[in-house]
């Protein structure tokens, strides 16, 4: 089956520090990969996506590269801000077939950024 | 442009009761998916509706049922509530069920507490 594994959390950083959140996946097909962010008391917001190998998704200073050879989609940001404090979810979806449109999520990584 | 809206925002029920949660998709979207997010976990896929039919279903018992209306809005019904049904229930909408992985847009969720 399909699964997503995120790095153990939570992650605590000082403002302007470099961020990496690791994500690896197992998929029976050829997945699209996503990062979603969830702020306290809110639903999930799409942060970025990549639909094929070597694609780089980017948004709001965050980046992630689809690495098929290592089945990974690590999230990075060069300089985090206090406002980036949230829970980050890595997810995959398989195009076509019976699993289409179903998002499979990792367990989430809590990020706290201190001033 | 209204995003995905869910109602109610919070709900308290007792064991054995039944509950109905509602979702209006983002304007222009025709597909609705429901997810259950237990505290501290990633969302788990419940089912997906398109053209008023259940298209996919996750690993949830028959106590969980749904409906989609001609205006694309949707309901999630849960019968015989258990303590373990306490969670945040998220609705997500997207466009179509074609081969392209259209990103899903999430509402803020309904927090269901079972006493």
PDB file of C-alpha atoms in Angstrom:
ATOM      1  CA  UNK A   1       0.000   0.000   0.000  1.00  0.00           C
ATOM      2  CA  UNK A   2       0.863   3.676   0.046  1.00  0.00           C
ATOM      3  CA  UNK A   3       2.465   5.339   3.053  1.00  0.00           C
ATOM      4  CA  UNK A   4       4.296   8.510   4.073  1.00  0.00           C
ATOM      5  CA  UNK A   5       6.855   8.795   6.857  1.00  0.00           C
ATOM      6  CA  UNK A   6       7.915  12.138   8.316  1.00  0.00           C
ATOM      7  CA  UNK A   7      10.823  12.879  10.583  1.00  0.00           C
ATOM      8  CA  UNK A   8      10.224  12.639  14.297  1.00  0.00           C
ATOM      9  CA  UNK A   9       9.182  15.923  15.837  1.00  0.00           C
ATOM     10  CA  UNK A  10       8.605  18.434  17.210  1.00  0.00           C
ATOM     11  CA  UNK A  11      11.167  20.814  15.714  1.00  0.00           C
ATOM     12  CA  UNK A  12      12.146  23.967  17.585  1.00  0.00           C
ATOM     13  CA  UNK A  13      14.219  26.661  15.868  1.00  0.00           C
ATOM     14  CA  UNK A  14      15.297  30.238  16.382  1.00  0.00           C
ATOM     15  CA  UNK A  15      14.145  32.868  13.900  1.00  0.00           C
ATOM     16  CA  UNK A  16      16.261  32.972  10.712  1.00  0.00           C
ATOM     17  CA  UNK A  17      17.502  29.398  11.193  1.00  0.00           C
ATOM     18  CA  UNK A  18      17.547  26.863   8.346  1.00  0.00           C
ATOM     19  CA  UNK A  19      14.694  24.338   8.285  1.00  0.00           C
ATOM     20  CA  UNK A  20      14.613  20.785   6.987  1.00  0.00           C
ATOM     21  CA  UNK A  21      11.713  18.398   7.553  1.00  0.00           C
ATOM     22  CA  UNK A  22      12.329  14.950   6.123  1.00  0.00           C
ATOM     23  CA  UNK A  23       9.664  13.012   4.245  1.00  0.00           C
ATOM     24  CA  UNK A  24       9.928   9.613   2.577  1.00  0.00           C
ATOM     25  CA  UNK A  25       7.202   7.645   0.856  1.00  0.00           C
ATOM     26  CA  UNK A  26       6.166   4.216  -0.368  1.00  0.00           C
ATOM     27  CA  UNK A  27       3.773   4.061  -3.297  1.00  0.00           C
ATOM     28  CA  UNK A  28       2.393   1.332  -5.543  1.00  0.00           C
ATOM     29  CA  UNK A  29       2.011   3.754  -8.441  1.00  0.00           C
ATOM     30  CA  UNK A  30       3.596   6.990  -9.575  1.00  0.00           C
ATOM     31  CA  UNK A  31       2.570   9.555  -6.957  1.00  0.00           C
ATOM     32  CA  UNK A  32       2.203  13.289  -6.865  1.00  0.00           C
ATOM     33  CA  UNK A  33       3.686  14.741  -3.681  1.00  0.00           C
ATOM     34  CA  UNK A  34       2.431  17.562  -1.501  1.00  0.00           C
ATOM     35  CA  UNK A  35       3.267  19.562   1.588  1.00  0.00           C
ATOM     36  CA  UNK A  36       0.330  20.934   3.568  1.00  0.00           C
ATOM     37  CA  UNK A  37       0.514  23.303   6.552  1.00  0.00           C
ATOM     38  CA  UNK A  38      -1.968  23.521   9.413  1.00  0.00           C
ATOM     39  CA  UNK A  39      -2.069  26.575  11.655  1.00  0.00           C
ATOM     40  CA  UNK A  40      -3.697  26.280  15.107  1.00  0.00           C
ATOM     41  CA  UNK A  41      -7.462  25.907  14.907  1.00  0.00           C
ATOM     42  CA  UNK A  42      -7.502  25.799  11.129  1.00  0.00           C
ATOM     43  CA  UNK A  43      -7.745  23.289   8.320  1.00  0.00           C
ATOM     44  CA  UNK A  44      -4.930  22.309   5.981  1.00  0.00           C
ATOM     45  CA  UNK A  45      -3.502  24.685   3.406  1.00  0.00           C
ATOM     46  CA  UNK A  46      -1.573  23.473   0.376  1.00  0.00           C
ATOM     47  CA  UNK A  47       1.984  24.776   0.674  1.00  0.00           C
ATOM     48  CA  UNK A  48       3.580  23.258  -2.437  1.00  0.00           C
ATOM     49  CA  UNK A  49       3.432  20.269  -4.748  1.00  0.00           C
ATOM     50  CA  UNK A  50       5.436  18.289  -7.305  1.00  0.00           C
ATOM     51  CA  UNK A  51       3.960  15.886  -9.814  1.00  0.00           C
ATOM     52  CA  UNK A  52       6.990  14.163 -11.374  1.00  0.00           C
ATOM     53  CA  UNK A  53      10.536  13.171 -10.581  1.00  0.00           C
ATOM     54  CA  UNK A  54      13.056  16.029 -10.166  1.00  0.00           C
ATOM     55  CA  UNK A  55      10.281  18.627 -10.023  1.00  0.00           C
ATOM     56  CA  UNK A  56      10.842  21.305  -7.396  1.00  0.00           C
ATOM     57  CA  UNK A  57       7.807  22.770  -5.679  1.00  0.00           C
ATOM     58  CA  UNK A  58       8.209  26.159  -4.043  1.00  0.00           C
ATOM     59  CA  UNK A  59       6.075  28.700  -2.209  1.00  0.00           C
ATOM     60  CA  UNK A  60       6.608  31.409   0.439  1.00  0.00           C
ATOM     61  CA  UNK A  61      10.339  30.582   0.652  1.00  0.00           C
ATOM     62  CA  UNK A  62       9.708  26.851   1.176  1.00  0.00           C
ATOM     63  CA  UNK A  63      11.053  24.319  -1.315  1.00  0.00           C
ATOM     64  CA  UNK A  64      10.895  20.561  -1.820  1.00  0.00           C
ATOM     65  CA  UNK A  65      12.332  18.393  -4.619  1.00  0.00           C
ATOM     66  CA  UNK A  66      10.718  15.146  -5.784  1.00  0.00           C
ATOM     67  CA  UNK A  67      13.500  12.533  -5.535  1.00  0.00           C
ATOM     68  CA  UNK A  68      12.324   9.276  -7.076  1.00  0.00           C
ATOM     69  CA  UNK A  69      15.636   7.472  -6.516  1.00  0.00           C
ATOM     70  CA  UNK A  70      15.453   8.040  -2.756  1.00  0.00           C
ATOM     71  CA  UNK A  71      11.614   8.185  -2.578  1.00  0.00           C
ATOM     72  CA  UNK A  72      11.888  11.464  -0.698  1.00  0.00           C
ATOM     73  CA  UNK A  73      10.322  14.943  -0.682  1.00  0.00           C
ATOM     74  CA  UNK A  74      12.122  16.883   2.043  1.00  0.00           C
ATOM     75  CA  UNK A  75      10.845  20.359   2.939  1.00  0.00           C
ATOM     76  CA  UNK A  76      13.404  23.180   3.313  1.00  0.00           C
ATOM     77  CA  UNK A  77      13.424  26.878   4.085  1.00  0.00           C
ATOM     78  CA  UNK A  78      16.513  29.009   4.320  1.00  0.00           C
ATOM     79  CA  UNK A  79      15.353  31.409   7.036  1.00  0.00           C
ATOM     80  CA  UNK A  80      12.296  30.651   9.159  1.00  0.00           C
ATOM     81  CA  UNK A  81      10.059  33.239  10.808  1.00  0.00           C
ATOM     82  CA  UNK A  82       7.931  33.090  13.933  1.00  0.00           C
ATOM     83  CA  UNK A  83       4.880  33.093  11.653  1.00  0.00           C
ATOM     84  CA  UNK A  84       6.014  29.742  10.177  1.00  0.00           C
ATOM     85  CA  UNK A  85       5.138  28.004  13.455  1.00  0.00           C
ATOM     86  CA  UNK A  86       2.573  25.356  12.497  1.00  0.00           C
ATOM     87  CA  UNK A  87       2.157  21.653  11.811  1.00  0.00           C
ATOM     88  CA  UNK A  88       3.518  20.457   8.455  1.00  0.00           C
ATOM     89  CA  UNK A  89       2.162  17.377   6.667  1.00  0.00           C
ATOM     90  CA  UNK A  90       3.725  15.527   3.778  1.00  0.00           C
ATOM     91  CA  UNK A  91       1.216  13.706   1.566  1.00  0.00           C
ATOM     92  CA  UNK A  92       0.935  11.738  -1.653  1.00  0.00           C
ATOM     93  CA  UNK A  93      -1.768  11.015  -4.189  1.00  0.00           C
ATOM     94  CA  UNK A  94      -1.815   8.535  -7.061  1.00  0.00           C
ATOM     95  CA  UNK A  95      -3.052   9.716 -10.459  1.00  0.00           C
ATOM     96  CA  UNK A  96      -5.605   7.454 -12.065  1.00  0.00           C
ATOM     97  CA  UNK A  97      -6.798   4.047 -10.960  1.00  0.00           C
ATOM     98  CA  UNK A  98      -8.805   3.268  -7.883  1.00  0.00           C
ATOM     99  CA  UNK A  99      -6.686   5.418  -5.565  1.00  0.00           C
ATOM    100  CA  UNK A 100      -7.124   8.634  -7.525  1.00  0.00           C
ATOM    101  CA  UNK A 101      -7.628  11.721  -5.451  1.00  0.00           C
ATOM    102  CA  UNK A 102      -7.100   9.988  -2.126  1.00  0.00           C
ATOM    103  CA  UNK A 103      -4.452  11.802  -0.110  1.00  0.00           C
ATOM    104  CA  UNK A 104      -2.245   9.683   2.144  1.00  0.00           C
ATOM    105  CA  UNK A 105      -0.663  11.805   4.890  1.00  0.00           C
ATOM    106  CA  UNK A 106       2.330  11.489   7.143  1.00  0.00           C
ATOM    107  CA  UNK A 107       1.901  11.938  10.872  1.00  0.00           C
ATOM    108  CA  UNK A 108       2.823  15.623  10.802  1.00  0.00           C
ATOM    109  CA  UNK A 109       5.753  17.606  12.193  1.00  0.00           C
ATOM    110  CA  UNK A 110       5.196  20.397  14.704  1.00  0.00           C
ATOM    111  CA  UNK A 111       7.437  23.400  14.016  1.00  0.00           C
ATOM    112  CA  UNK A 112       7.942  26.077  16.667  1.00  0.00           C
ATOM    113  CA  UNK A 113      10.029  29.133  15.834  1.00  0.00           C
ATOM    114  CA  UNK A 114      11.229  31.397  18.671  1.00  0.00           C
ATOM    115  CA  UNK A 115      12.149  35.079  18.232  1.00  0.00           C
TER     116      UNK A 115
ATOM    117  CA  UNK B   1     -14.408  33.559  -3.908  1.00  0.00           C
ATOM    118  CA  UNK B   2     -15.596  31.419  -1.012  1.00  0.00           C
ATOM    119  CA  UNK B   3     -13.393  28.543  -0.016  1.00  0.00           C
ATOM    120  CA  UNK B   4     -14.522  25.289   1.509  1.00  0.00           C
ATOM    121  CA  UNK B   5     -16.978  25.879   4.334  1.00  0.00           C
ATOM    122  CA  UNK B   6     -17.939  23.371   7.015  1.00  0.00           C
ATOM    123  CA  UNK B   7     -20.617  23.380   9.682  1.00  0.00           C
ATOM    124  CA  UNK B   8     -20.850  23.239  12.565  1.00  0.00           C
ATOM    125  CA  UNK B   9     -17.389  24.212  13.820  1.00  0.00           C
ATOM    126  CA  UNK B  10     -17.770  22.321  17.090  1.00  0.00           C
ATOM    127  CA  UNK B  11     -20.111  19.572  18.210  1.00  0.00           C
ATOM    128  CA  UNK B  12     -20.513  17.565  21.392  1.00  0.00           C
ATOM    129  CA  UNK B  13     -22.366  14.241  21.361  1.00  0.00           C
ATOM    130  CA  UNK B  14     -22.695  11.225  23.612  1.00  0.00           C
ATOM    131  CA  UNK B  15     -21.953   7.604  22.835  1.00  0.00           C
ATOM    132  CA  UNK B  16     -24.578   5.896  20.695  1.00  0.00           C
ATOM    133  CA  UNK B  17     -25.891   9.095  19.158  1.00  0.00           C
ATOM    134  CA  UNK B  18     -25.846  10.010  15.477  1.00  0.00           C
ATOM    135  CA  UNK B  19     -24.274  13.092  13.908  1.00  0.00           C
ATOM    136  CA  UNK B  20     -24.404  14.891  10.553  1.00  0.00           C
ATOM    137  CA  UNK B  21     -21.614  17.186   9.378  1.00  0.00           C
ATOM    138  CA  UNK B  22     -21.947  19.475   6.375  1.00  0.00           C
ATOM    139  CA  UNK B  23     -19.588  20.794   3.723  1.00  0.00           C
ATOM    140  CA  UNK B  24     -19.860  23.278   0.869  1.00  0.00           C
ATOM    141  CA  UNK B  25     -17.046  22.953  -1.660  1.00  0.00           C
ATOM    142  CA  UNK B  26     -14.972  25.764  -3.083  1.00  0.00           C
ATOM    143  CA  UNK B  27     -16.708  27.547  -5.942  1.00  0.00           C
ATOM    144  CA  UNK B  28     -16.185  25.632  -9.178  1.00  0.00           C
ATOM    145  CA  UNK B  29     -15.266  22.356  -7.479  1.00  0.00           C
ATOM    146  CA  UNK B  30     -17.363  19.229  -7.982  1.00  0.00           C
ATOM    147  CA  UNK B  31     -15.568  16.583  -5.906  1.00  0.00           C
ATOM    148  CA  UNK B  32     -15.693  16.319  -2.130  1.00  0.00           C
ATOM    149  CA  UNK B  33     -13.530  14.165   0.121  1.00  0.00           C
ATOM    150  CA  UNK B  34     -13.824  13.636   3.872  1.00  0.00           C
ATOM    151  CA  UNK B  35     -10.970  12.993   6.298  1.00  0.00           C
ATOM    152  CA  UNK B  36     -10.767  12.183   9.992  1.00  0.00           C
ATOM    153  CA  UNK B  37      -7.892  13.739  11.942  1.00  0.00           C
ATOM    154  CA  UNK B  38      -7.353  12.356  15.425  1.00  0.00           C
ATOM    155  CA  UNK B  39      -5.433  14.515  17.878  1.00  0.00           C
ATOM    156  CA  UNK B  40      -1.725  14.582  17.021  1.00  0.00           C
ATOM    157  CA  UNK B  41      -2.167  12.505  13.863  1.00  0.00           C
ATOM    158  CA  UNK B  42      -2.332  13.079  10.139  1.00  0.00           C
ATOM    159  CA  UNK B  43      -5.730  13.062   8.406  1.00  0.00           C
ATOM    160  CA  UNK B  44      -7.133   9.665   7.400  1.00  0.00           C
ATOM    161  CA  UNK B  45      -9.230   9.348   4.227  1.00  0.00           C
ATOM    162  CA  UNK B  46     -12.865   8.381   4.840  1.00  0.00           C
ATOM    163  CA  UNK B  47     -14.482   8.622   1.392  1.00  0.00           C
ATOM    164  CA  UNK B  48     -14.851  10.714  -1.739  1.00  0.00           C
ATOM    165  CA  UNK B  49     -17.949  11.841  -3.644  1.00  0.00           C
ATOM    166  CA  UNK B  50     -18.259  12.809  -7.274  1.00  0.00           C
ATOM    167  CA  UNK B  51     -21.453  13.137  -9.337  1.00  0.00           C
ATOM    168  CA  UNK B  52     -23.452  12.298  -6.218  1.00  0.00           C
ATOM    169  CA  UNK B  53     -21.828   8.880  -5.891  1.00  0.00           C
ATOM    170  CA  UNK B  54     -19.247   7.478  -3.479  1.00  0.00           C
ATOM    171  CA  UNK B  55     -16.180   6.909  -5.662  1.00  0.00           C
ATOM    172  CA  UNK B  56     -13.633   5.715  -3.136  1.00  0.00           C
ATOM    173  CA  UNK B  57     -13.708   4.631   0.457  1.00  0.00           C
ATOM    174  CA  UNK B  58     -11.016   4.339   3.097  1.00  0.00           C
ATOM    175  CA  UNK B  59     -10.809   1.825   5.907  1.00  0.00           C
ATOM    176  CA  UNK B  60     -13.817   3.056   7.902  1.00  0.00           C
ATOM    177  CA  UNK B  61     -16.836   1.028   9.081  1.00  0.00           C
ATOM    178  CA  UNK B  62     -20.316   1.308   7.599  1.00  0.00           C
ATOM    179  CA  UNK B  63     -21.307   3.562  10.505  1.00  0.00           C
ATOM    180  CA  UNK B  64     -19.708   6.277   8.408  1.00  0.00           C
ATOM    181  CA  UNK B  65     -21.856   7.249   5.442  1.00  0.00           C
ATOM    182  CA  UNK B  66     -22.200  10.245   3.213  1.00  0.00           C
ATOM    183  CA  UNK B  67     -24.139  12.011   0.565  1.00  0.00           C
ATOM    184  CA  UNK B  68     -23.495  14.551  -2.162  1.00  0.00           C
ATOM    185  CA  UNK B  69     -26.207  16.871  -3.425  1.00  0.00           C
ATOM    186  CA  UNK B  70     -26.749  18.248  -6.943  1.00  0.00           C
ATOM    187  CA  UNK B  71     -25.129  21.535  -5.902  1.00  0.00           C
ATOM    188  CA  UNK B  72     -21.979  19.513  -4.969  1.00  0.00           C
ATOM    189  CA  UNK B  73     -22.331  20.098  -1.238  1.00  0.00           C
ATOM    190  CA  UNK B  74     -21.922  17.052   0.951  1.00  0.00           C
ATOM    191  CA  UNK B  75     -22.842  15.524   4.289  1.00  0.00           C
ATOM    192  CA  UNK B  76     -20.991  13.070   6.479  1.00  0.00           C
ATOM    193  CA  UNK B  77     -23.142  10.937   8.780  1.00  0.00           C
ATOM    194  CA  UNK B  78     -21.827   8.868  11.654  1.00  0.00           C
ATOM    195  CA  UNK B  79     -24.145   6.460  13.504  1.00  0.00           C
ATOM    196  CA  UNK B  80     -23.733   4.758  16.884  1.00  0.00           C
ATOM    197  CA  UNK B  81     -20.981   7.138  17.959  1.00  0.00           C
ATOM    198  CA  UNK B  82     -18.015   5.744  19.875  1.00  0.00           C
ATOM    199  CA  UNK B  83     -15.526   7.573  22.068  1.00  0.00           C
ATOM    200  CA  UNK B  84     -12.903   6.879  19.401  1.00  0.00           C
ATOM    201  CA  UNK B  85     -14.860   8.942  16.882  1.00  0.00           C
ATOM    202  CA  UNK B  86     -13.731  12.098  18.680  1.00  0.00           C
ATOM    203  CA  UNK B  87     -11.645  13.945  16.093  1.00  0.00           C
ATOM    204  CA  UNK B  88     -11.437  16.861  13.695  1.00  0.00           C
ATOM    205  CA  UNK B  89     -13.399  16.047  10.546  1.00  0.00           C
ATOM    206  CA  UNK B  90     -12.055  17.766   7.464  1.00  0.00           C
ATOM    207  CA  UNK B  91     -13.766  18.275   4.145  1.00  0.00           C
ATOM    208  CA  UNK B  92     -11.708  18.839   1.014  1.00  0.00           C
ATOM    209  CA  UNK B  93     -12.870  19.797  -2.456  1.00  0.00           C
ATOM    210  CA  UNK B  94     -11.259  19.514  -5.870  1.00  0.00           C
ATOM    211  CA  UNK B  95     -12.170  19.591  -9.521  1.00  0.00           C
ATOM    212  CA  UNK B  96     -12.950  16.427 -11.413  1.00  0.00           C
ATOM    213  CA  UNK B  97     -11.597  12.897 -11.266  1.00  0.00           C
ATOM    214  CA  UNK B  98      -9.411  12.941 -14.344  1.00  0.00           C
ATOM    215  CA  UNK B  99      -5.855  11.743 -14.585  1.00  0.00           C
ATOM    216  CA  UNK B 100      -4.317  14.978 -13.358  1.00  0.00           C
ATOM    217  CA  UNK B 101      -3.885  15.301  -9.610  1.00  0.00           C
ATOM    218  CA  UNK B 102      -5.825  18.436  -8.884  1.00  0.00           C
ATOM    219  CA  UNK B 103      -4.868  19.838  -5.461  1.00  0.00           C
ATOM    220  CA  UNK B 104      -7.452  19.486  -2.733  1.00  0.00           C
ATOM    221  CA  UNK B 105      -8.620  22.534  -0.811  1.00  0.00           C
ATOM    222  CA  UNK B 106      -9.547  21.993   2.827  1.00  0.00           C
ATOM    223  CA  UNK B 107     -12.081  23.585   5.116  1.00  0.00           C
ATOM    224  CA  UNK B 108     -11.339  24.457   8.742  1.00  0.00           C
ATOM    225  CA  UNK B 109     -13.039  21.298   9.953  1.00  0.00           C
ATOM    226  CA  UNK B 110     -15.653  20.270  12.484  1.00  0.00           C
ATOM    227  CA  UNK B 111     -14.349  19.358  15.929  1.00  0.00           C
ATOM    228  CA  UNK B 112     -16.458  16.434  17.177  1.00  0.00           C
ATOM    229  CA  UNK B 113     -16.222  15.473  20.843  1.00  0.00           C
ATOM    230  CA  UNK B 114     -17.895  12.307  22.155  1.00  0.00           C
ATOM    231  CA  UNK B 115     -18.679  12.123  25.877  1.00  0.00           C
TER     232      UNK B 115
END
